[in-house]
PDB file of C-alpha atoms and ligand atoms in Angstrom:
ATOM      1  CA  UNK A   8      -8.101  12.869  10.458  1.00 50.00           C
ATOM      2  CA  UNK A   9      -6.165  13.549  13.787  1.00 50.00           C
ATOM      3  CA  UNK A  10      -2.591  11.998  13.308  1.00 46.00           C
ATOM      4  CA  UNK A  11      -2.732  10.221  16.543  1.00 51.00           C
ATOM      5  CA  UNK A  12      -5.313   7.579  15.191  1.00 70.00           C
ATOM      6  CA  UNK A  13      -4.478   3.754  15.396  1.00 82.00           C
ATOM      7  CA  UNK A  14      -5.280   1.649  12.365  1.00 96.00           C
ATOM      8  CA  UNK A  15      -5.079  -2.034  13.366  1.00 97.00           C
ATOM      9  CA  UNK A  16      -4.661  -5.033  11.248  1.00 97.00           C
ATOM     10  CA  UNK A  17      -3.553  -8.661  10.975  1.00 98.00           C
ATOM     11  CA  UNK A  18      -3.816 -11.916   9.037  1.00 98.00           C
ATOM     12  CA  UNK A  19      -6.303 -14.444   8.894  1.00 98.00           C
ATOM     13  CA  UNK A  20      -5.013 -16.725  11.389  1.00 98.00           C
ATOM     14  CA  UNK A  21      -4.170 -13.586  13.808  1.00 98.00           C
ATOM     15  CA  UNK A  22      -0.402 -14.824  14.145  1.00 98.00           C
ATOM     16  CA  UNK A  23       0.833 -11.241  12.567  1.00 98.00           C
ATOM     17  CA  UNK A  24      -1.230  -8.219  14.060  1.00 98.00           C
ATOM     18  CA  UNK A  25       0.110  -4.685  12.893  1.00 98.00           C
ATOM     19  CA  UNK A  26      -1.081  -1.242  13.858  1.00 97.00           C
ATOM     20  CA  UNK A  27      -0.403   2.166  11.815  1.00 97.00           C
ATOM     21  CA  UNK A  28       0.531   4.617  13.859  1.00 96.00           C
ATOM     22  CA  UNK A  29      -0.442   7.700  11.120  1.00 95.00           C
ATOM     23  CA  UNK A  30      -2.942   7.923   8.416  1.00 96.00           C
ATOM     24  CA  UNK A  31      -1.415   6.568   5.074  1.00 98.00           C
ATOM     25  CA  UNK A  32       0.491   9.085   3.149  1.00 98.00           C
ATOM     26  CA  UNK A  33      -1.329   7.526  -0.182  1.00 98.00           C
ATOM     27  CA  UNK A  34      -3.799   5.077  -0.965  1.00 98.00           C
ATOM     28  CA  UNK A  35      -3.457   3.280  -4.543  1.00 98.00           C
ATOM     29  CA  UNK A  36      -5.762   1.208  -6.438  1.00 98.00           C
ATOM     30  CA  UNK A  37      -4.128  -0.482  -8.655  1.00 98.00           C
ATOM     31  CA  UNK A  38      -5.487  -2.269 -11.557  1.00 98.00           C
ATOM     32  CA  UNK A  39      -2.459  -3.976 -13.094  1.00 97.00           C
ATOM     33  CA  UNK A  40      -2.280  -7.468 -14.132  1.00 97.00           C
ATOM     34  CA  UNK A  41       0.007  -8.565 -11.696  1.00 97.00           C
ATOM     35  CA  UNK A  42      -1.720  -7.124  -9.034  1.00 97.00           C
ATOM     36  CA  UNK A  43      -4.760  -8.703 -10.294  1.00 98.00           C
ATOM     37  CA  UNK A  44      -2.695 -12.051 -10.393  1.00 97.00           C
ATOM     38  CA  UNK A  45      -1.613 -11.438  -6.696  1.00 96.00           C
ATOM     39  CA  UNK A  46      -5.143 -10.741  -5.323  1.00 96.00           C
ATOM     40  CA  UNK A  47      -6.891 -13.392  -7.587  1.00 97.00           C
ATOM     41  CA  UNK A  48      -9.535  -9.559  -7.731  1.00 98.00           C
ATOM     42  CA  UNK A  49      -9.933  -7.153 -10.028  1.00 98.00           C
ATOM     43  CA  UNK A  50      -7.295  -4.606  -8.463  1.00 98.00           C
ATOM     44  CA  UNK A  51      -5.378  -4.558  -5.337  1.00 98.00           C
ATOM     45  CA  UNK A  52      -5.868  -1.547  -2.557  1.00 98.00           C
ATOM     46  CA  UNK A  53      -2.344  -0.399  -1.160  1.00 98.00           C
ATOM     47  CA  UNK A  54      -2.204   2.405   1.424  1.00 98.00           C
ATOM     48  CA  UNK A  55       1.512   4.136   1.469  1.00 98.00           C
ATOM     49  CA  UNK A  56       2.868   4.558   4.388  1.00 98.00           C
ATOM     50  CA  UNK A  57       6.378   5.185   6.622  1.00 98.00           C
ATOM     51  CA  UNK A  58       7.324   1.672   7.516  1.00 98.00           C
ATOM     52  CA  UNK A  59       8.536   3.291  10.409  1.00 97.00           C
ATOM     53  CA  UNK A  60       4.840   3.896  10.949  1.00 97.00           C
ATOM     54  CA  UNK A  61       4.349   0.214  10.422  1.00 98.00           C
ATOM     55  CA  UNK A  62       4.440  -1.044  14.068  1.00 98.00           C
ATOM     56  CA  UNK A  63       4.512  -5.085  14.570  1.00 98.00           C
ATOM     57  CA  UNK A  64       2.055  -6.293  17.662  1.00 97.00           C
ATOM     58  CA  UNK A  65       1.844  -9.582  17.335  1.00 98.00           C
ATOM     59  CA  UNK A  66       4.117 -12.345  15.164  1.00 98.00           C
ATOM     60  CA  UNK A  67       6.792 -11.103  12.343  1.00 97.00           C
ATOM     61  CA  UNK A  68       5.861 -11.690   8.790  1.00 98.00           C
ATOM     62  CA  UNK A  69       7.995 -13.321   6.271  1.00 98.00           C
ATOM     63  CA  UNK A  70       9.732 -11.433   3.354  1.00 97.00           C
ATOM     64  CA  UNK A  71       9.586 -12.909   0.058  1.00 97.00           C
ATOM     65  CA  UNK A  72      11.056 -11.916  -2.747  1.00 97.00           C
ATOM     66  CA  UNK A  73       8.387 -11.611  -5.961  1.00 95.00           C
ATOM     67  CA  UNK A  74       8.730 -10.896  -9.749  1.00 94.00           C
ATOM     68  CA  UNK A  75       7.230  -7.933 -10.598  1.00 90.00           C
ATOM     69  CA  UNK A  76       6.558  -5.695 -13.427  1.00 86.00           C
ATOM     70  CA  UNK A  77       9.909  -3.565 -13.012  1.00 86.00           C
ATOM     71  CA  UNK A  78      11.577  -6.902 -13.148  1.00 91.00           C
ATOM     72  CA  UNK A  79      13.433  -5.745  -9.779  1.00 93.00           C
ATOM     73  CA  UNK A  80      11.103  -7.396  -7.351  1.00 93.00           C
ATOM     74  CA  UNK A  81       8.746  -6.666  -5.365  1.00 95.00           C
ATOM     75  CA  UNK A  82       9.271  -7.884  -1.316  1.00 97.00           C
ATOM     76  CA  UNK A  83       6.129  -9.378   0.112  1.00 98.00           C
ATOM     77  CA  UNK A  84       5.513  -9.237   3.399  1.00 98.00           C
ATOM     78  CA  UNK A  85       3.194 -12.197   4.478  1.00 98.00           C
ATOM     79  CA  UNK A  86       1.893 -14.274   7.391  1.00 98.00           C
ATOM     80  CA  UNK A  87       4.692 -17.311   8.518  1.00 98.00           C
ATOM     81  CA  UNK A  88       1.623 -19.382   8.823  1.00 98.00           C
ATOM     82  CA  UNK A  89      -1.626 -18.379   6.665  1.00 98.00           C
ATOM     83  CA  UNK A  90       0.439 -16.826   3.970  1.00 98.00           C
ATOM     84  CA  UNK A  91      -1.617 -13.718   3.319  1.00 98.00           C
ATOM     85  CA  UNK A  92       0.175 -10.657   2.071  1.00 98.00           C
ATOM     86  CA  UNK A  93       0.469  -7.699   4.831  1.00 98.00           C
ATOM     87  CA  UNK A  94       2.169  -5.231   2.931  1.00 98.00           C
ATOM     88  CA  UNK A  95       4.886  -5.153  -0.224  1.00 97.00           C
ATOM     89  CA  UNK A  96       8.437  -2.929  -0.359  1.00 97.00           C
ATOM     90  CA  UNK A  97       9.220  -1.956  -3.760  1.00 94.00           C
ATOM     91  CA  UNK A  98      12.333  -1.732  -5.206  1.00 92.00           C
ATOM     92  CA  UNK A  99      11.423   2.137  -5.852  1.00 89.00           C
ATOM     93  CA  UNK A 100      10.307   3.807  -2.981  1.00 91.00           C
ATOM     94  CA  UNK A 101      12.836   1.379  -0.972  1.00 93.00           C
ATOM     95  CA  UNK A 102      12.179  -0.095   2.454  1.00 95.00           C
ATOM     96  CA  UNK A 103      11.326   2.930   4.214  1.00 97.00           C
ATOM     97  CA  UNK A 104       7.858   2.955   2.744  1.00 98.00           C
ATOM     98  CA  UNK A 105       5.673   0.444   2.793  1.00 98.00           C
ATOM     99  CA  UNK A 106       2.476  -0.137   0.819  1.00 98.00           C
ATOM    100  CA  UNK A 107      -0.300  -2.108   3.176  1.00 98.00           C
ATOM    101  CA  UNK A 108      -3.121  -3.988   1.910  1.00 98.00           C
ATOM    102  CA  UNK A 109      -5.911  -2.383   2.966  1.00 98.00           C
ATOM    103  CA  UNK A 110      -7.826  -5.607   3.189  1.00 98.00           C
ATOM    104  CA  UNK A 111      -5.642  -6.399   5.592  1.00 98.00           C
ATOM    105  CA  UNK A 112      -7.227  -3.889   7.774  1.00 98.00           C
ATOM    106  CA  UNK A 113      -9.747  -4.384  10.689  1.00 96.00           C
ATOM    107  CA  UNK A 114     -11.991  -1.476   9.274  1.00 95.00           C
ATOM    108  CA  UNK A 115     -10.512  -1.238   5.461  1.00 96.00           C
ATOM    109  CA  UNK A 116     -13.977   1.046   4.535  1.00 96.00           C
ATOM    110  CA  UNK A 117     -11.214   3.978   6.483  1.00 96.00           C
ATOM    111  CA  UNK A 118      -8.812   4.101   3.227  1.00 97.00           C
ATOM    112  CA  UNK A 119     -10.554   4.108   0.318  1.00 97.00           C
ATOM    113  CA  UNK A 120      -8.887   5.254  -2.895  1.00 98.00           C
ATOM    114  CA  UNK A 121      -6.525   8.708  -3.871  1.00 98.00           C
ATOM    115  CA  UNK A 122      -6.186   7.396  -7.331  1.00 98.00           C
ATOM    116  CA  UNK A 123      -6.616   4.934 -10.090  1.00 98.00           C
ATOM    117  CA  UNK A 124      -3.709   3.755 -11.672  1.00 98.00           C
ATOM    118  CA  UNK A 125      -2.350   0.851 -14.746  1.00 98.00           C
ATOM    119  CA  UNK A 126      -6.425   1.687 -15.791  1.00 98.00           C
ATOM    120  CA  UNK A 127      -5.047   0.829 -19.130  1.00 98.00           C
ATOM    121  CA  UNK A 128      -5.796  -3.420 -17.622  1.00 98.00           C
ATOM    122  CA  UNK A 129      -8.545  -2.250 -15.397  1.00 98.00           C
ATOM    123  CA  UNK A 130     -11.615  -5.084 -15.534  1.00 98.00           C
ATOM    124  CA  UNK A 131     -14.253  -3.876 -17.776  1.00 98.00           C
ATOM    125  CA  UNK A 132     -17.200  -4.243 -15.475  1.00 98.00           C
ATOM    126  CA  UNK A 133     -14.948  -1.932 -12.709  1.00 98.00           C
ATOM    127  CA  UNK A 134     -16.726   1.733 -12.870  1.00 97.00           C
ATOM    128  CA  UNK A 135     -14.713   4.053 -11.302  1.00 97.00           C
ATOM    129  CA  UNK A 136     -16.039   6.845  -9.155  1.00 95.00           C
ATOM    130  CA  UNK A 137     -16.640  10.415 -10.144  1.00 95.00           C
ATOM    131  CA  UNK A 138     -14.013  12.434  -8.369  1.00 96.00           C
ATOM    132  CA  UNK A 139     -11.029  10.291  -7.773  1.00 98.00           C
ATOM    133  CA  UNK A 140      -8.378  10.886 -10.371  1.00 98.00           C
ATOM    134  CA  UNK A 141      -7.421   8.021 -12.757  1.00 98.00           C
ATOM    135  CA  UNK A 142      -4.347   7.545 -14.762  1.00 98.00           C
ATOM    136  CA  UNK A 143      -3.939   5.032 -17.596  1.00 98.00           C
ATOM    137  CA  UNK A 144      -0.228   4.036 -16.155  1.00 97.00           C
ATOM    138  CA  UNK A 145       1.764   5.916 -13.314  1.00 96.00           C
ATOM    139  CA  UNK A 146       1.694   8.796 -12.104  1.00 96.00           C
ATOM    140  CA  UNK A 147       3.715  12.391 -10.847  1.00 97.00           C
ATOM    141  CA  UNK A 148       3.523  12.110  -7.098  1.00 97.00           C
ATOM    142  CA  UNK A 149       3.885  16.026  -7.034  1.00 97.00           C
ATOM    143  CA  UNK A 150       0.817  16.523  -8.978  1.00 97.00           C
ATOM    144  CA  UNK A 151      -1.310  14.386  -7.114  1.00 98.00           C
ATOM    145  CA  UNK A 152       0.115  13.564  -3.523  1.00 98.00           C
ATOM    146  CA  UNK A 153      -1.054  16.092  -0.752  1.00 98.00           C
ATOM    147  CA  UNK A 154       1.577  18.416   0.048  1.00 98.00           C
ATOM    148  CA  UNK A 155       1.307  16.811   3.640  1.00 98.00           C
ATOM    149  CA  UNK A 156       2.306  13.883   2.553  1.00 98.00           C
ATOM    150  CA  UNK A 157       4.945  15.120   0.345  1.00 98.00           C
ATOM    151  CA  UNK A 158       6.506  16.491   3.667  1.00 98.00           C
ATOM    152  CA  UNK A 159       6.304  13.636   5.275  1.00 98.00           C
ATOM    153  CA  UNK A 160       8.140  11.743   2.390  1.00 97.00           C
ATOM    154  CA  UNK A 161      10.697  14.234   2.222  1.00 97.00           C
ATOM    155  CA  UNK A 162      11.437  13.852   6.233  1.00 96.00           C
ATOM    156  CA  UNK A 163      11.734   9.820   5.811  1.00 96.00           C
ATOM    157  CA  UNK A 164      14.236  10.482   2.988  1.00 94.00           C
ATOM    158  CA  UNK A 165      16.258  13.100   5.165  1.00 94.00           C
ATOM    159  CA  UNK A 166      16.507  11.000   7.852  1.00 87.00           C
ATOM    160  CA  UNK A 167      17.839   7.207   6.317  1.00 64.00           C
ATOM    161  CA  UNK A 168      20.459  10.031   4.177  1.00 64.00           C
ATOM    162  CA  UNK A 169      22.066  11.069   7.619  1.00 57.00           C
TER     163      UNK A 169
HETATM  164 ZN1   ZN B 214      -1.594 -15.747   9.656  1.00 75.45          ZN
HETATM  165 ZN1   ZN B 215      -0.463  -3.178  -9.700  1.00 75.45          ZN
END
């Protein structure tokens, strides 16, 4: 996938319309209870990406503040208007990454899933496809993260320490 790709998205009422300007670094599935509370769905898709990378065409969303299950929050970036949830900053990969809802996404079918992870609440009718790794909880982002994407972690982190 050639870095220079655009990935547009928005909300439902088209007030907030964001593009990335990269390929995610990481695409979860999650299948946590919260995150099945937040969706109302069976899991929620979340692509990683520099929030720097995160660029705002149309409208400004609205942070609010969450519970979440680190009991440090979770800041929800949603629609002023319709509500619906663009993207999330957690409290531990900080506000320089961002994790967008892939649904959020004019052609979500681009980012399907690197991993599986909290499969310890996943739905019991979910099957999971041969080939993606799953993990019961978390996971060690140097055993499973590209090393691509590892760099470009690593060059966010430089820069916001300068
Ligand atoms: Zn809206
Ligand atoms: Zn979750």
């Amino acid at each position: 996938m050639a870095a220079t790709e655009l990935f547009d998205g928005g909300c439902d009422c088209r007030f907030v319309r964001y593009r990335l300007t990269r390929a995610p670094l990481f695409v979860h599935c999650c299948h946590c209870r919260w995150c099945q509370r937040e969706t109302g769905s069976a899991f929620v898709l979340n692509a990683l990406i520099e929030t720097e990378c995160v660029e705002l065409l149309h409208g400004a969303p609205e942070m609010v503040m969450t519970p979440s299950n680190s009991g440090k929050g979770q800041n929800i970036a949603r629609c002023p208007h319709c509500r619906i949830a663009l993207w999330s900053h957690y409290p531990g990969a900080g506000p320089k990454f961002a994790f967008v809802r892939v649904g959020t996404l004019d052609d979500p079918d681009r980012f399907p899933p690197d991993i599986h992870i909290f499969t310890m609440s996943k739905q019991p009718w979910v099957v999971l496809p041969e080939g993606v790794p799953v993990v019961r909880e978390y996971y060690d982002r140097e055993t499973y993260w590209p090393q691509e994407s590892l760099a470009r972690r690593d060059a966010v982190l430089a820069k916001s320490s300068r």
